[in-house]
mmCIF file of C-alpha atoms and ligand atoms in Angstrom:
data_model
loop_
_atom_site.group_PDB
_atom_site.id
_atom_site.type_symbol
_atom_site.label_atom_id
_atom_site.label_comp_id
_atom_site.label_asym_id
_atom_site.label_seq_id
_atom_site.Cartn_x
_atom_site.Cartn_y
_atom_site.Cartn_z
ATOM 1 C CA UNK Z 1 64.260 33.804 91.545
ATOM 2 C CA UNK Z 2 61.677 31.941 89.510
ATOM 3 C CA UNK Z 3 59.865 34.140 87.084
ATOM 4 C CA UNK Z 4 56.553 32.012 87.054
ATOM 5 C CA UNK Z 5 54.469 33.847 89.667
ATOM 6 C CA UNK Z 6 56.808 36.643 90.400
ATOM 7 C CA UNK Z 7 55.483 40.102 90.525
ATOM 8 C CA UNK Z 8 57.564 42.181 88.561
ATOM 9 C CA UNK Z 9 56.951 45.926 88.079
ATOM 10 C CA UNK Z 10 58.329 47.912 84.984
ATOM 11 C CA UNK Z 11 58.290 51.608 84.329
ATOM 12 C CA UNK Z 12 58.008 52.994 81.130
ATOM 13 C CA UNK Z 13 56.102 49.904 80.113
ATOM 14 C CA UNK Z 14 53.404 51.259 77.596
ATOM 15 C CA UNK Z 15 55.772 50.661 74.759
ATOM 16 C CA UNK Z 16 59.467 50.056 73.649
ATOM 17 C CA UNK Z 17 61.866 48.173 75.707
ATOM 18 C CA UNK Z 18 59.581 48.275 78.768
ATOM 19 C CA UNK Z 19 56.746 46.811 76.817
ATOM 20 C CA UNK Z 20 58.702 43.996 75.304
ATOM 21 C CA UNK Z 21 60.232 43.352 78.648
ATOM 22 C CA UNK Z 22 57.010 42.920 80.260
ATOM 23 C CA UNK Z 23 55.350 40.826 77.584
ATOM 24 C CA UNK Z 24 58.723 38.599 77.687
ATOM 25 C CA UNK Z 25 58.243 38.210 81.312
ATOM 26 C CA UNK Z 26 54.652 37.687 81.088
ATOM 27 C CA UNK Z 27 54.868 34.585 78.663
ATOM 28 C CA UNK Z 28 57.325 33.115 81.311
ATOM 29 C CA UNK Z 29 54.492 33.313 84.035
ATOM 30 C CA UNK Z 30 55.654 36.788 85.708
ATOM 31 C CA UNK Z 31 52.735 38.945 87.247
ATOM 32 C CA UNK Z 32 53.330 42.471 85.902
ATOM 33 C CA UNK Z 33 52.716 45.564 87.136
ATOM 34 C CA UNK Z 34 52.886 47.901 84.166
ATOM 35 C CA UNK Z 35 53.761 51.687 84.963
ATOM 36 C CA UNK Z 36 53.754 54.412 82.620
ATOM 37 C CA UNK Z 37 52.375 58.211 82.055
ATOM 38 C CA UNK Z 38 49.774 57.347 79.508
ATOM 39 C CA UNK Z 39 46.659 55.205 80.190
ATOM 40 C CA UNK Z 40 46.133 54.269 76.700
ATOM 41 C CA UNK Z 41 49.497 52.704 76.018
ATOM 42 C CA UNK Z 42 48.998 50.798 79.324
ATOM 43 C CA UNK Z 43 46.127 49.130 78.342
ATOM 44 C CA UNK Z 44 47.298 48.154 75.153
ATOM 45 C CA UNK Z 45 50.252 46.870 76.926
ATOM 46 C CA UNK Z 46 48.349 45.112 79.480
ATOM 47 C CA UNK Z 47 46.116 43.184 76.391
ATOM 48 C CA UNK Z 48 49.498 42.081 75.082
ATOM 49 C CA UNK Z 49 50.876 40.763 78.314
ATOM 50 C CA UNK Z 50 47.596 38.986 78.823
ATOM 51 C CA UNK Z 51 47.917 37.522 75.178
ATOM 52 C CA UNK Z 52 51.680 36.572 76.085
ATOM 53 C CA UNK Z 53 50.150 34.543 78.972
ATOM 54 C CA UNK Z 54 50.475 36.477 82.239
ATOM 55 C CA UNK Z 55 48.460 38.415 84.819
ATOM 56 C CA UNK Z 56 49.157 42.125 84.727
ATOM 57 C CA UNK Z 57 47.737 45.505 86.010
ATOM 58 C CA UNK Z 58 48.184 48.876 85.074
ATOM 59 C CA UNK Z 59 49.522 52.043 87.340
ATOM 60 C CA UNK Z 60 49.399 55.631 85.683
ATOM 61 C CA UNK Z 61 52.317 57.250 87.290
ATOM 62 C CA UNK Z 62 54.889 59.954 86.656
ATOM 63 C CA UNK Z 63 58.105 58.352 87.883
ATOM 64 C CA UNK Z 64 59.245 61.699 88.750
ATOM 65 C CA UNK Z 65 56.897 62.792 91.225
ATOM 66 C CA UNK Z 66 57.771 61.183 94.682
ATOM 67 C CA UNK Z 67 53.982 61.226 95.735
ATOM 68 C CA UNK Z 68 52.992 59.290 92.737
ATOM 69 C CA UNK Z 69 55.686 56.737 92.869
ATOM 70 C CA UNK Z 70 55.519 55.909 96.592
ATOM 71 C CA UNK Z 71 51.657 55.657 96.216
ATOM 72 C CA UNK Z 72 51.902 53.433 93.148
ATOM 73 C CA UNK Z 73 54.329 50.786 94.799
ATOM 74 C CA UNK Z 74 52.150 50.837 97.685
ATOM 75 C CA UNK Z 75 49.193 49.974 95.590
ATOM 76 C CA UNK Z 76 51.262 47.529 93.719
ATOM 77 C CA UNK Z 77 52.017 45.617 97.180
ATOM 78 C CA UNK Z 78 48.731 45.834 98.285
ATOM 79 C CA UNK Z 79 47.022 44.516 94.762
ATOM 80 C CA UNK Z 80 49.442 41.477 94.360
ATOM 81 C CA UNK Z 81 50.462 41.071 97.983
ATOM 82 C CA UNK Z 82 54.223 40.661 96.697
ATOM 83 C CA UNK Z 83 56.655 42.497 94.807
ATOM 84 C CA UNK Z 84 59.661 40.458 93.536
ATOM 85 C CA UNK Z 85 61.192 42.762 90.947
ATOM 86 C CA UNK Z 86 61.350 46.255 89.491
ATOM 87 C CA UNK Z 87 62.784 47.313 86.100
ATOM 88 C CA UNK Z 88 63.621 50.826 86.249
ATOM 89 C CA UNK Z 89 63.117 51.502 82.472
ATOM 90 C CA UNK Z 90 61.222 54.758 81.922
ATOM 91 C CA UNK Z 91 63.320 57.321 80.305
ATOM 92 C CA UNK Z 92 63.188 60.262 77.835
ATOM 93 C CA UNK Z 93 65.790 62.008 75.513
ATOM 94 C CA UNK Z 94 66.072 66.042 74.997
ATOM 95 C CA UNK Z 95 69.045 65.982 73.054
ATOM 96 C CA UNK Z 96 71.348 69.233 72.127
ATOM 97 C CA UNK Z 97 74.880 70.287 72.165
ATOM 98 C CA UNK Z 98 76.027 72.023 75.319
ATOM 99 C CA UNK Z 99 76.921 74.897 73.112
ATOM 100 C CA UNK Z 100 76.221 75.520 69.297
ATOM 101 C CA UNK Z 101 77.939 78.103 67.312
ATOM 102 C CA UNK Z 102 77.823 79.928 64.040
ATOM 103 C CA UNK Z 103 80.729 82.053 62.644
ATOM 104 C CA UNK Z 104 82.188 81.855 65.831
ATOM 105 C CA UNK Z 105 78.911 83.295 67.814
ATOM 106 C CA UNK Z 106 76.986 81.087 70.267
ATOM 107 C CA UNK Z 107 73.648 80.602 68.911
ATOM 108 C CA UNK Z 108 72.534 77.950 71.106
ATOM 109 C CA UNK Z 109 73.167 76.248 74.783
ATOM 110 C CA UNK Z 110 71.485 73.230 76.236
ATOM 111 C CA UNK Z 111 68.517 74.962 78.253
ATOM 112 C CA UNK Z 112 68.426 74.160 81.967
ATOM 113 C CA UNK Z 113 64.666 73.072 81.393
ATOM 114 C CA UNK Z 114 66.449 70.401 78.798
ATOM 115 C CA UNK Z 115 68.453 69.367 81.318
ATOM 116 C CA UNK Z 116 66.271 69.233 84.099
ATOM 117 C CA UNK Z 117 63.769 67.451 82.378
ATOM 118 C CA UNK Z 118 66.053 64.373 81.455
ATOM 119 C CA UNK Z 119 67.567 64.348 85.120
ATOM 120 C CA UNK Z 120 64.083 64.475 86.497
ATOM 121 C CA UNK Z 121 62.769 61.110 84.631
ATOM 122 C CA UNK Z 122 66.002 59.496 84.019
ATOM 123 C CA UNK Z 123 67.815 59.739 87.246
ATOM 124 C CA UNK Z 124 65.624 61.249 90.040
ATOM 125 C CA UNK Z 125 62.668 58.898 88.544
ATOM 126 C CA UNK Z 126 65.221 55.467 89.007
ATOM 127 C CA UNK Z 127 66.076 56.873 92.811
ATOM 128 C CA UNK Z 128 62.423 57.478 93.502
ATOM 129 C CA UNK Z 129 61.746 53.992 92.089
ATOM 130 C CA UNK Z 130 64.093 52.100 93.241
ATOM 131 C CA UNK Z 131 63.589 53.544 96.901
ATOM 132 C CA UNK Z 132 60.038 52.781 96.728
ATOM 133 C CA UNK Z 133 60.427 49.295 95.595
ATOM 134 C CA UNK Z 134 63.178 48.530 97.793
ATOM 135 C CA UNK Z 135 60.773 49.720 100.994
ATOM 136 C CA UNK Z 136 58.122 47.590 99.898
ATOM 137 C CA UNK Z 137 60.230 44.642 99.134
ATOM 138 C CA UNK Z 138 61.597 45.298 102.681
ATOM 139 C CA UNK Z 139 58.328 45.329 104.229
ATOM 140 C CA UNK Z 140 56.853 42.191 102.571
ATOM 141 C CA UNK Z 141 60.111 40.330 103.495
ATOM 142 C CA UNK Z 142 60.308 38.604 100.401
ATOM 143 C CA UNK Z 143 63.806 40.079 99.157
ATOM 144 C CA UNK Z 144 64.035 40.973 95.205
ATOM 145 C CA UNK Z 145 65.803 42.106 92.236
ATOM 146 C CA UNK Z 146 66.556 45.934 91.137
ATOM 147 C CA UNK Z 147 67.233 46.375 87.425
ATOM 148 C CA UNK Z 148 68.397 50.016 86.263
ATOM 149 C CA UNK Z 149 67.975 50.484 82.538
ATOM 150 C CA UNK Z 150 71.421 52.599 81.368
ATOM 151 C CA UNK Z 151 72.301 53.088 78.233
ATOM 152 C CA UNK Z 152 75.801 52.877 75.989
ATOM 153 C CA UNK Z 153 75.610 56.852 76.227
ATOM 154 C CA UNK Z 154 76.552 56.598 79.987
ATOM 155 C CA UNK Z 155 79.961 56.538 78.632
ATOM 156 C CA UNK Z 156 79.540 60.058 76.997
ATOM 157 C CA UNK Z 157 77.842 60.534 73.920
ATOM 158 C CA UNK Z 158 77.907 63.945 71.602
ATOM 159 C CA UNK Z 159 74.698 66.038 72.358
ATOM 160 C CA UNK Z 160 73.935 64.100 75.168
ATOM 161 C CA UNK Z 161 75.211 65.896 78.222
ATOM 162 C CA UNK Z 162 71.667 65.572 79.846
ATOM 163 C CA UNK Z 163 71.241 62.008 79.065
ATOM 164 C CA UNK Z 164 74.741 60.777 79.493
ATOM 165 C CA UNK Z 165 74.975 62.404 83.026
ATOM 166 C CA UNK Z 166 71.924 60.529 83.981
ATOM 167 C CA UNK Z 167 72.798 57.269 82.443
ATOM 168 C CA UNK Z 168 76.235 57.336 84.271
ATOM 169 C CA UNK Z 169 74.217 58.181 87.549
ATOM 170 C CA UNK Z 170 71.671 55.168 87.151
ATOM 171 C CA UNK Z 171 74.653 52.651 86.608
ATOM 172 C CA UNK Z 172 76.584 54.144 89.814
ATOM 173 C CA UNK Z 173 73.620 53.433 91.893
ATOM 174 C CA UNK Z 174 73.560 49.903 90.898
ATOM 175 C CA UNK Z 175 76.847 48.904 93.111
ATOM 176 C CA UNK Z 176 75.480 51.203 95.769
ATOM 177 C CA UNK Z 177 72.066 49.609 95.955
ATOM 178 C CA UNK Z 178 73.832 46.115 95.524
ATOM 179 C CA UNK Z 179 75.814 46.717 98.730
ATOM 180 C CA UNK Z 180 73.290 48.576 100.875
ATOM 181 C CA UNK Z 181 70.423 45.938 100.218
ATOM 182 C CA UNK Z 182 72.039 42.478 100.340
ATOM 183 C CA UNK Z 183 71.213 42.360 103.716
ATOM 184 C CA UNK Z 184 67.461 42.572 102.915
ATOM 185 C CA UNK Z 185 67.947 39.964 100.160
ATOM 186 C CA UNK Z 186 67.506 42.455 97.325
ATOM 187 C CA UNK Z 187 69.896 42.250 94.274
ATOM 188 C CA UNK Z 188 70.644 45.196 92.042
ATOM 189 C CA UNK Z 189 71.883 44.997 88.474
ATOM 190 C CA UNK Z 190 71.991 47.511 85.290
ATOM 191 C CA UNK Z 191 71.599 46.735 81.723
ATOM 192 C CA UNK Z 192 73.321 49.066 79.061
ATOM 193 C CA UNK Z 193 71.738 48.746 75.838
ATOM 194 C CA UNK Z 194 73.208 49.853 72.601
ATOM 195 C CA UNK Z 195 71.097 50.856 69.736
ATOM 196 C CA UNK Z 196 67.945 48.902 69.857
ATOM 197 C CA UNK Z 197 65.051 49.060 67.358
ATOM 198 C CA UNK Z 198 62.233 50.739 69.430
ATOM 199 C CA UNK Z 199 60.096 54.178 68.680
ATOM 200 C CA UNK Z 200 62.913 56.297 70.707
ATOM 201 C CA UNK Z 201 65.430 55.273 68.011
ATOM 202 C CA UNK Z 202 63.010 56.066 65.170
ATOM 203 C CA UNK Z 203 62.639 59.373 66.331
ATOM 204 C CA UNK Z 204 66.516 59.690 65.609
ATOM 205 C CA UNK Z 205 67.309 61.479 62.117
ATOM 206 C CA UNK Z 206 68.043 58.730 59.448
ATOM 207 C CA UNK Z 207 71.460 60.157 58.636
ATOM 208 C CA UNK Z 208 72.462 59.539 62.338
ATOM 209 C CA UNK Z 209 70.707 56.168 62.396
ATOM 210 C CA UNK Z 210 72.731 54.880 59.427
ATOM 211 C CA UNK Z 211 75.971 56.117 60.677
ATOM 212 C CA UNK Z 212 75.237 54.144 64.051
ATOM 213 C CA UNK Z 213 74.469 50.911 62.441
ATOM 214 C CA UNK Z 214 77.488 51.013 60.150
ATOM 215 C CA UNK Z 215 79.682 51.301 63.377
ATOM 216 C CA UNK Z 216 78.468 48.680 65.030
ATOM 217 C CA UNK Z 217 80.647 45.570 65.132
ATOM 218 C CA UNK Z 218 77.482 43.407 64.356
ATOM 219 C CA UNK Z 219 76.250 45.491 61.906
ATOM 220 C CA UNK Z 220 72.704 45.748 63.197
ATOM 221 C CA UNK Z 221 70.597 47.403 65.783
ATOM 222 C CA UNK Z 222 69.587 45.187 68.771
ATOM 223 C CA UNK Z 223 66.010 43.772 69.328
ATOM 224 C CA UNK Z 224 63.767 44.897 72.304
ATOM 225 C CA UNK Z 225 63.689 40.778 72.818
ATOM 226 C CA UNK Z 226 67.333 40.904 73.076
ATOM 227 C CA UNK Z 227 66.955 43.425 76.462
ATOM 228 C CA UNK Z 228 64.223 41.576 77.908
ATOM 229 C CA UNK Z 229 66.126 38.010 77.839
ATOM 230 C CA UNK Z 230 69.020 39.965 79.480
ATOM 231 C CA UNK Z 231 66.606 41.273 82.054
ATOM 232 C CA UNK Z 232 64.941 37.305 82.661
ATOM 233 C CA UNK Z 233 68.518 36.163 83.017
ATOM 234 C CA UNK Z 234 69.256 38.783 85.591
ATOM 235 C CA UNK Z 235 66.154 37.571 87.684
ATOM 236 C CA UNK Z 236 66.740 33.997 87.485
ATOM 237 C CA UNK Z 237 70.855 33.840 88.025
ATOM 238 C CA UNK Z 238 70.865 34.817 91.925
ATOM 239 C CA UNK Z 239 74.702 35.290 92.033
ATOM 240 C CA UNK Z 240 74.285 38.314 89.841
ATOM 241 C CA UNK Z 241 74.504 41.581 91.925
ATOM 242 C CA UNK Z 242 76.126 45.286 91.547
ATOM 243 C CA UNK Z 243 77.170 44.835 88.083
ATOM 244 C CA UNK Z 244 76.231 46.292 84.472
ATOM 245 C CA UNK Z 245 75.557 44.251 81.739
ATOM 246 C CA UNK Z 246 76.349 45.607 78.203
ATOM 247 C CA UNK Z 247 73.912 44.343 75.515
ATOM 248 C CA UNK Z 248 75.391 46.508 72.621
ATOM 249 C CA UNK Z 249 76.668 44.285 69.482
ATOM 250 C CA UNK Z 250 80.295 45.542 70.625
ATOM 251 C CA UNK Z 251 79.800 49.088 69.992
ATOM 252 C CA UNK Z 252 81.947 51.555 71.699
ATOM 253 C CA UNK Z 253 81.417 55.032 71.674
HETATM 254 P P1 NAI I 301 60.315 54.622 74.659
HETATM 255 O O1 NAI I 301 60.405 56.168 74.294
HETATM 256 O O2 NAI I 301 59.928 54.323 73.235
HETATM 257 O O3 NAI I 301 59.703 54.214 75.959
HETATM 258 C C1 NAI I 301 59.575 54.925 77.155
HETATM 259 C C2 NAI I 301 58.299 54.967 78.005
HETATM 260 O O4 NAI I 301 58.440 55.598 79.131
HETATM 261 C C3 NAI I 301 56.941 55.505 77.031
HETATM 262 O O5 NAI I 301 55.917 54.691 77.440
HETATM 263 C C4 NAI I 301 56.825 56.873 77.898
HETATM 264 O O6 NAI I 301 55.437 57.142 78.026
HETATM 265 C C5 NAI I 301 57.443 56.427 79.466
HETATM 266 N N1 NAI I 301 57.665 57.634 80.306
HETATM 267 C C6 NAI I 301 58.288 58.624 79.829
HETATM 268 N N2 NAI I 301 58.401 59.472 80.708
HETATM 269 C C7 NAI I 301 57.767 58.824 81.869
HETATM 270 C C8 NAI I 301 57.540 59.290 83.340
HETATM 271 N N3 NAI I 301 57.861 60.597 83.758
HETATM 272 N N4 NAI I 301 56.820 58.229 83.945
HETATM 273 C C9 NAI I 301 56.516 57.422 83.661
HETATM 274 N N5 NAI I 301 56.518 56.844 82.303
HETATM 275 C C10 NAI I 301 57.246 57.469 81.517
HETATM 276 O O7 NAI I 301 61.786 54.359 75.016
HETATM 277 P P2 NAI I 301 62.577 53.215 74.790
HETATM 278 O O8 NAI I 301 63.259 53.216 73.314
HETATM 279 O O9 NAI I 301 61.524 51.766 74.857
HETATM 280 O O10 NAI I 301 63.733 53.349 75.999
HETATM 281 C C11 NAI I 301 63.542 52.434 77.413
HETATM 282 C C12 NAI I 301 64.724 52.875 78.280
HETATM 283 O O11 NAI I 301 65.683 52.233 77.720
HETATM 284 C C13 NAI I 301 64.793 54.297 78.487
HETATM 285 O O12 NAI I 301 65.420 54.143 79.548
HETATM 286 C C14 NAI I 301 66.033 54.612 77.248
HETATM 287 O O13 NAI I 301 67.087 55.388 78.046
HETATM 288 C C15 NAI I 301 66.909 52.998 77.303
HETATM 289 N N6 NAI I 301 67.620 52.963 76.317
HETATM 290 C C16 NAI I 301 67.028 52.816 75.168
HETATM 291 C C17 NAI I 301 67.685 52.482 73.820
HETATM 292 C C18 NAI I 301 67.354 52.440 72.576
HETATM 293 O O14 NAI I 301 68.028 52.072 71.729
HETATM 294 N N7 NAI I 301 65.869 52.115 72.605
HETATM 295 C C19 NAI I 301 69.452 52.359 74.244
HETATM 296 C C20 NAI I 301 69.604 52.688 75.533
HETATM 297 C C21 NAI I 301 68.802 52.690 76.559
#
């Protein structure tokens, strides 16, 4: 797929990796549909895409809401007259141990609400946006590419029952959709980033951050542009489908 003039939707495009990917693709001539919960962040991201040289439109949408997602992707197809790609990137963290004890007593458990919030956005959100995007791609008859953003935590990270389960889930959807959607000219790939220097990482405790960086073979966090470059490679290479690309500096959990 050529990036020039392609219409690509990015969820969670208001900041962090989503915004970095949108800017990177805009600089290469793609037309961006920027999706996020927060309108102000979307306005800023749209300006950044314009400055990078690409056309963009903004869509305020909660990826965990079926009605909002279906309406948003229908609007994107109508506004642009095409939909060539989607990056399922929106995600949240609500970390906590499954069980926490002190002096043999259980002091805390991962709350159901804490579990559900992450599953709703990080797993159900990807299902809803992938389904809506594929529906529009099929209706438009232009084929397309779906990229699910997972995480190194898909392998199972302490304190992340909810997040690890969701990220393993979106990774599992990649080969399923690659098999089911190939007949419509749609490819599906995943990216599992390691530790990337964004706001989500900035919210981590400094001690935890330092410990993580020391354990990365390349001894540094990844840059958002390095994830964006991977997304561009996936769009452009027509023989990639059904696989995960791990961009983590060699880190293993
Ligand atoms: P971030 O927190 O900086 O940005 C996430 C964006 O998603 C925000 O703009 C937020 O408003 C939006 N968002 C959250 N819930 C939403 C919802 N329900 N509907 C629509 N938009 C919503 O996060 P970051 O770091 O840029 O991460 C992006 C993706 O990359 C996430 O899926 C994350 O799990 C994944 N990831 C990030 C890593 C990192 O080191 N930053 C490492 C591995 C994976």
